[in-house]
Tab-separated table of C-alpha atoms in Angstrom:
chain	number	residue	atom	x	y	z
A	1	GLY	CA	0.144	-0.016	0.706
A	2	LEU	CA	0.850	3.179	-0.194
A	3	ALA	CA	1.477	4.418	3.622
A	4	SER	CA	4.123	1.186	2.945
A	5	LEU	CA	5.954	2.918	0.140
A	6	LEU	CA	5.862	6.029	2.159
A	7	ALA	CA	7.342	4.912	5.108
A	8	LEU	CA	10.131	2.422	3.524
A	9	ASN	CA	11.366	6.191	1.681
A	10	ALA	CA	10.676	8.665	4.103
A	11	PRO	CA	13.666	9.894	6.034
A	12	GLU	CA	13.990	7.490	9.037
A	13	ASN	CA	13.132	9.520	11.465
A	14	ARG	CA	9.873	10.665	10.096
A	15	ARG	CA	8.593	7.209	8.710
A	16	GLY	CA	5.967	6.951	11.259
A	17	TRP	CA	4.344	10.556	9.974
A	18	TYR	CA	4.358	9.946	6.249
A	19	ALA	CA	3.305	6.604	7.155
A	20	MET	CA	0.073	8.164	9.224
A	21	ILE	CA	-0.368	10.279	6.348
A	22	PRO	CA	-2.357	8.598	3.599
A	23	GLN	CA	-4.558	7.016	6.781
A	24	LEU	CA	-6.177	10.409	7.121
A	25	GLY	CA	-7.966	9.706	4.083
A	26	ALA	CA	-10.360	7.508	6.176
A	27	PRO	CA	-12.061	9.717	9.301
A	28	ILE	CA	-12.481	12.543	6.447
A	29	GLY	CA	-14.416	10.411	4.421
A	30	LEU	CA	-16.119	8.812	7.187
A	31	ILE	CA	-17.209	12.300	8.523
A	32	VAL	CA	-18.116	13.254	4.614
A	33	ALA	CA	-20.033	10.155	4.277
A	34	SER	CA	-21.870	10.582	7.779
A	35	ALA	CA	-22.780	13.993	7.224
A	36	LEU	CA	-24.506	12.995	3.542
A	37	PHE	CA	-26.247	10.129	4.970
A	38	ALA	CA	-27.520	12.625	8.142
A	39	PHE	CA	-28.361	15.111	5.882
A	40	PHE	CA	-30.580	12.468	3.698
A	41	LEU	CA	-32.161	10.729	6.152
A	42	ASN	CA	-33.316	13.681	8.054
A	43	THR	CA	-34.782	15.515	5.177
A	44	LEU	CA	-35.805	12.878	2.699
A	45	SER	CA	-38.454	10.497	3.535
A	46	ALA	CA	-38.084	6.900	3.522
A	47	ALA	CA	-39.562	6.175	0.261
A	48	ASP	CA	-37.475	8.628	-1.219
A	49	PHE	CA	-34.230	7.847	0.461
A	50	LEU	CA	-34.583	3.806	-0.740
A	51	ASP	CA	-35.446	4.738	-4.070
A	52	TRP	CA	-32.805	7.345	-4.640
A	53	GLY	CA	-31.158	8.763	-1.447
A	54	TRP	CA	-28.599	6.172	-0.582
A	55	ARG	CA	-26.993	6.526	-4.069
A	56	TYR	CA	-25.661	9.941	-3.801
A	57	PRO	CA	-22.828	9.618	-1.170
A	58	PHE	CA	-21.748	6.614	-4.121
A	59	PHE	CA	-21.741	9.297	-6.501
A	60	VAL	CA	-19.578	11.776	-4.352
A	61	ALA	CA	-17.103	8.877	-3.227
A	62	PHE	CA	-16.616	8.055	-6.781
A	63	ALA	CA	-15.858	11.510	-7.914
A	64	ILE	CA	-13.143	11.809	-4.953
A	65	ASN	CA	-12.034	8.618	-6.534
A	66	VAL	CA	-11.557	9.747	-10.269
A	67	VAL	CA	-9.190	12.536	-8.499
A	68	ALA	CA	-7.303	10.315	-6.110
A	69	LEU	CA	-6.698	8.191	-9.566
A	70	PHE	CA	-5.241	11.422	-11.124
A	71	ALA	CA	-2.786	11.929	-7.474
A	72	ARG	CA	-1.654	8.539	-7.504
A	73	LEU	CA	-1.077	8.133	-11.520
A	74	ARG	CA	0.822	11.548	-10.986
A	75	ILE	CA	3.199	9.815	-8.608
A	76	VAL	CA	4.492	7.148	-11.277
A	77	VAL	CA	5.566	10.091	-13.010
A	78	THR	CA	7.711	11.961	-10.936
A	79	PRO	CA	11.371	11.506	-11.053
A	80	SER	CA	11.712	10.102	-7.673
A	81	PHE	CA	9.253	6.766	-8.439
A	82	GLN	CA	11.287	6.245	-11.585
A	83	LYS	CA	14.370	6.404	-9.458
A	84	LEU	CA	12.877	3.962	-7.402
A	85	PHE	CA	11.377	1.976	-10.257
A	86	GLU	CA	14.542	2.077	-12.253
A	87	THR	CA	16.665	0.728	-9.074
A	88	ARG	CA	14.210	-2.138	-8.622
A	89	GLU	CA	12.711	-1.330	-5.068
A	90	LEU	CA	9.241	-0.871	-7.240
A	91	GLN	CA	9.149	-3.680	-9.471
A	92	PRO	CA	6.488	-6.293	-9.465
A	93	VAL	CA	7.165	-9.614	-8.949
A	94	PRO	CA	4.851	-12.098	-9.616
A	95	VAL	CA	2.191	-13.305	-6.932
A	96	HIS	CA	3.419	-16.877	-6.448
A	97	THR	CA	7.215	-15.515	-6.038
A	98	ALA	CA	6.588	-13.311	-3.292
A	99	VAL	CA	4.574	-15.640	-1.233
A	100	LYS	CA	7.618	-18.269	-1.944
A	101	ALA	CA	10.151	-15.745	-0.800
A	102	GLU	CA	8.549	-14.301	2.056
A	103	GLY	CA	5.456	-16.298	2.462
A	104	PRO	CA	5.667	-15.818	6.654
A	105	ARG	CA	6.859	-12.108	6.409
A	106	ILE	CA	3.539	-12.133	4.454
A	107	ALA	CA	1.369	-13.813	6.615
A	108	ILE	CA	2.690	-11.542	9.672
A	109	GLY	CA	1.981	-8.823	7.683
A	110	ALA	CA	-1.600	-9.255	7.421
A	111	PHE	CA	-2.391	-10.276	10.763
A	112	ALA	CA	0.013	-7.266	12.415
A	113	PRO	CA	-2.724	-4.387	11.857
A	114	LEU	CA	-5.705	-7.406	12.601
A	115	ALA	CA	-6.827	-5.158	16.024
A	116	SER	CA	-6.387	-1.672	13.982
A	117	PHE	CA	-8.499	-2.879	11.208
A	118	ALA	CA	-10.592	-5.045	13.593
A	119	MET	CA	-11.315	-1.701	15.458
A	120	PHE	CA	-12.290	0.048	12.512
A	121	HIS	CA	-15.140	-1.337	12.211
A	122	MET	CA	-16.207	-1.896	15.004
A	123	VAL	CA	-16.778	1.766	15.801
A	124	THR	CA	-18.045	2.633	12.696
A	125	VAL	CA	-20.101	-0.025	10.911
A	126	PHE	CA	-21.191	-1.998	13.867
A	127	PRO	CA	-22.194	0.310	16.358
A	128	LEU	CA	-24.313	1.748	13.933
A	129	SER	CA	-25.870	-1.191	12.973
A	130	TRP	CA	-26.518	-2.397	16.532
A	131	VAL	CA	-28.281	0.991	16.823
A	132	PHE	CA	-30.398	0.821	14.018
A	133	LEU	CA	-31.631	-2.877	14.495
A	134	PHE	CA	-31.302	-3.440	17.905
A	135	THR	CA	-32.387	-0.086	20.235
A	136	GLN	CA	-35.197	2.689	18.829
A	137	GLU	CA	-32.592	5.281	18.120
A	138	THR	CA	-33.010	7.332	15.211
A	139	PRO	CA	-29.478	6.474	12.745
A	140	VAL	CA	-29.035	9.961	12.476
A	141	ARG	CA	-28.485	11.036	15.945
A	142	PHE	CA	-25.629	8.110	15.618
A	143	LEU	CA	-24.210	9.604	12.695
A	144	LEU	CA	-23.439	12.498	14.122
A	145	ILE	CA	-21.692	11.279	17.286
A	146	GLU	CA	-19.970	8.903	14.423
A	147	MET	CA	-19.291	12.765	13.281
A	148	VAL	CA	-17.699	13.652	16.474
A	149	GLY	CA	-16.021	10.340	16.988
A	150	ALA	CA	-14.462	10.382	13.769
A	151	ALA	CA	-12.654	14.045	14.433
A	152	PHE	CA	-10.985	12.806	17.427
A	153	GLY	CA	-9.984	10.430	15.826
A	154	LEU	CA	-8.524	12.168	12.962
A	155	LEU	CA	-6.092	14.057	15.595
A	156	SER	CA	-5.469	10.201	16.377
A	157	ILE	CA	-4.102	9.972	13.637
A	158	LEU	CA	-2.116	12.970	13.068
A	159	ALA	CA	-0.349	12.126	17.122
A	160	SER	CA	0.677	8.889	15.704
A	161	GLY	CA	2.980	10.369	13.291
A	162	LEU	CA	4.569	11.835	15.811
A	163	LEU	CA	4.444	9.011	19.071
A	164	ALA	CA	5.802	6.751	16.243
A	165	ASP	CA	8.548	8.625	15.379
A	166	ARG	CA	9.515	8.959	18.638
A	167	TYR	CA	9.211	5.917	20.073
A	168	GLY	CA	8.760	3.451	17.070
A	169	ARG	CA	5.677	2.090	14.957
A	170	ARG	CA	6.198	-1.123	16.481
A	171	THR	CA	5.889	-0.412	19.689
A	172	LEU	CA	2.913	1.968	19.013
A	173	LEU	CA	1.443	-0.678	17.603
A	174	ALA	CA	2.176	-2.859	20.683
A	175	ILE	CA	0.681	-0.749	23.352
A	176	THR	CA	-2.175	0.649	21.283
A	177	ALA	CA	-2.943	-3.099	20.674
A	178	ALA	CA	-3.072	-3.952	24.256
A	179	GLY	CA	-5.146	-0.981	24.854
A	180	ILE	CA	-7.586	-2.220	22.146
A	181	ALA	CA	-7.916	-5.398	24.233
A	182	ALA	CA	-8.111	-3.472	27.671
A	183	PHE	CA	-10.967	-1.350	25.639
A	184	SER	CA	-12.994	-4.843	23.994
A	185	GLY	CA	-13.344	-6.180	27.975
A	186	PHE	CA	-15.893	-3.037	28.907
A	187	ALA	CA	-16.548	-0.606	26.026
A	188	PRO	CA	-18.786	-2.892	24.052
A	189	GLN	CA	-21.595	-2.437	26.732
A	190	LEU	CA	-21.211	0.856	26.985
A	191	LEU	CA	-23.876	0.953	23.308
A	192	ASN	CA	-26.727	0.653	25.839
A	193	GLY	CA	-25.485	3.198	28.059
A	194	GLY	CA	-27.924	5.782	26.144
A	195	ALA	CA	-26.145	9.013	24.918
A	196	ILE	CA	-23.314	9.434	27.383
A	197	GLY	CA	-22.004	5.684	27.053
A	198	GLU	CA	-21.767	5.666	22.740
A	199	LEU	CA	-20.984	9.152	22.989
A	200	THR	CA	-17.722	7.834	25.332
A	201	PHE	CA	-17.947	4.524	23.476
A	202	MET	CA	-17.569	6.512	19.730
A	203	ILE	CA	-14.655	8.971	21.289
A	204	SER	CA	-12.898	6.659	23.169
A	205	GLY	CA	-12.457	3.848	20.870
A	206	PHE	CA	-11.810	6.314	17.698
A	207	ILE	CA	-8.497	7.818	19.897
A	208	LEU	CA	-7.414	4.053	20.284
A	209	LEU	CA	-8.350	3.504	16.325
A	210	GLY	CA	-6.918	6.940	15.293
A	211	LEU	CA	-2.773	5.979	17.425
A	212	SER	CA	-3.144	2.520	15.703
A	213	PHE	CA	-5.017	2.588	12.591
A	214	GLY	CA	-1.873	5.963	11.950
A	215	GLN	CA	0.548	3.327	12.007
A	216	ALA	CA	-1.129	0.249	10.522
A	217	SER	CA	0.249	-0.093	6.873
A	218	GLY	CA	3.065	-2.052	6.717
A	219	PRO	CA	4.472	-2.165	9.891
A	220	VAL	CA	6.268	-5.268	8.559
A	221	ALA	CA	7.704	-3.528	5.082
A	222	SER	CA	10.882	-2.688	5.768
A	223	SER	CA	11.603	-6.787	6.471
A	224	PHE	CA	10.951	-7.418	3.229
A	225	SER	CA	13.803	-8.062	0.718
A	226	LEU	CA	13.895	-5.325	-2.028
A	227	ALA	CA	13.020	-7.470	-5.041
A	228	ASN	CA	9.647	-8.723	-3.358
A	229	ARG	CA	9.187	-5.901	-1.544
A	230	TYR	CA	6.661	-4.008	-3.750
A	231	THR	CA	4.276	-7.247	-4.950
A	232	ALA	CA	4.498	-8.592	-0.886
A	233	SER	CA	3.869	-4.995	0.695
A	234	ALA	CA	0.580	-5.300	-1.628
A	235	LEU	CA	-0.198	-8.806	-0.815
A	236	THR	CA	0.233	-7.703	2.886
A	237	SER	CA	-2.650	-5.047	2.635
A	238	ASP	CA	-5.132	-6.541	0.700
A	239	LEU	CA	-4.906	-9.597	3.269
A	240	ALA	CA	-4.756	-7.676	6.527
A	241	TRP	CA	-7.973	-5.661	5.083
A	242	LEU	CA	-9.763	-9.242	4.202
A	243	PHE	CA	-8.747	-10.616	7.583
A	244	GLY	CA	-8.875	-7.665	9.955
A	245	ALA	CA	-12.193	-5.602	8.139
A	246	GLY	CA	-14.018	-7.899	5.538
A	247	PHE	CA	-16.054	-10.318	8.587
A	248	ALA	CA	-15.353	-7.899	11.032
A	249	PRO	CA	-18.964	-6.099	11.052
A	250	LEU	CA	-21.136	-8.974	10.295
A	251	ALA	CA	-19.378	-11.843	12.370
A	252	ALA	CA	-19.593	-8.926	15.433
A	253	LEU	CA	-23.281	-8.565	15.091
A	254	TRP	CA	-23.591	-11.792	14.402
A	255	ILE	CA	-22.123	-12.517	17.912
A	256	SER	CA	-23.197	-9.810	19.367
A	257	SER	CA	-27.320	-10.873	19.060
A	258	GLN	CA	-26.466	-14.450	20.093
A	259	PHE	CA	-24.498	-13.822	23.320
A	260	GLY	CA	-24.941	-9.842	23.934
A	261	LEU	CA	-22.266	-7.242	23.198
A	262	ILE	CA	-19.299	-8.451	25.766
A	263	ALA	CA	-19.155	-11.154	22.602
A	264	ALA	CA	-18.228	-8.071	20.367
A	265	GLY	CA	-15.905	-7.199	22.874
A	266	ALA	CA	-14.402	-10.991	22.947
A	267	TYR	CA	-14.472	-10.432	19.188
A	268	LEU	CA	-11.819	-7.134	19.380
A	269	LEU	CA	-9.966	-9.226	22.072
A	270	SER	CA	-9.213	-11.898	19.367
A	271	GLY	CA	-7.954	-9.307	17.077
A	272	ALA	CA	-6.004	-7.564	19.087
A	273	ILE	CA	-4.083	-10.895	20.300
A	274	CYS	CA	-3.446	-11.368	17.237
A	275	THR	CA	-1.473	-8.051	16.531
A	276	LEU	CA	0.591	-8.628	19.448
A	277	VAL	CA	1.551	-12.542	18.567
A	278	ALA	CA	2.240	-10.853	15.155
A	279	LEU	CA	4.272	-8.261	16.125
A	280	TRP	CA	6.284	-11.128	18.460
A	281	LEU	CA	7.370	-13.284	15.209
A	282	ASN	CA	8.062	-10.274	13.459
A	283	ARG	CA	10.658	-9.768	15.809
A	284	GLU	CA	11.821	-13.455	16.383
A	285	LEU	CA	12.299	-13.352	12.731
A	286	ALA	CA	14.405	-10.393	12.490
A	287	ARG	CA	16.544	-11.215	15.626
A	288	SER	CA	16.998	-14.534	13.737
A	289	ALA	CA	17.924	-13.384	10.709
A	290	SER	CA	20.239	-11.214	11.971
A	291	ASP	CA	22.152	-14.005	14.375
A	292	LYS	CA	22.517	-15.863	10.606
A	293	GLN	CA	24.461	-12.794	9.132
A	294	ARG	CA	26.523	-12.054	11.869
A	295	ALA	CA	27.514	-15.928	12.183
A	296	ALA	CA	27.712	-15.997	8.141
A	297	LYS	CA	30.440	-12.838	8.898
A	298	ALA	CA	32.395	-14.668	11.634
């Protein structure tokens, strides 16, 4: 992903800051989408919203994606990108080649941001679905709460860049994963705590999410060899979103409907544990590789 490439090619003492920049799009997009849906839900009849109103935010997203596409194409033609491509730092390789050479690290990289990606949907799609399906609250009011939470998330992502450069990206990911694990033990039940409980859940959740999500992309990308780094980073990013986010809203909603909100906390806890284990395995692999290099030189 873009965040991985920015982090790898940024000055060493600024990698956390550069890795954070692409992640800002998520809370900004969430604020825009929540505002649009809240507006249409509040002004249109149910029939009009179901007929055409729900499509409008997607048209806006399409327009934004067109702009983003041109921005990415401009990156491709920059001299720095061409230089990286010519030096083979950005050369794509076949997927099977990257998997064969970097399989264990790709798997670790896919699970390293699991807590962050699971948390992302636990404070966006999941609570909105829960409130709509299992409470008497209107979606408009909760969308406004979600916008407030996303604003805190935006500030936290900015803070993650500074903290990562000071203490290290993996250290920050490990600390926030532990925080998410603690959060999972009590926070989901706040959704049944009325307006104060919901606001507390969303703000605290988004703060944790921002600190984690800001550094979640490509935390182990530097472990890949130069020849495989481009393809392996892309695979890692896609697999992380698939396993960490693809099933999160539906799985959390289903187990919560069956066993209560505490079960959603258990789902989030499993993601935090996966992140901590993946970061530990990555450290052990790096230590083993370093020991082998020293032994070879000796």
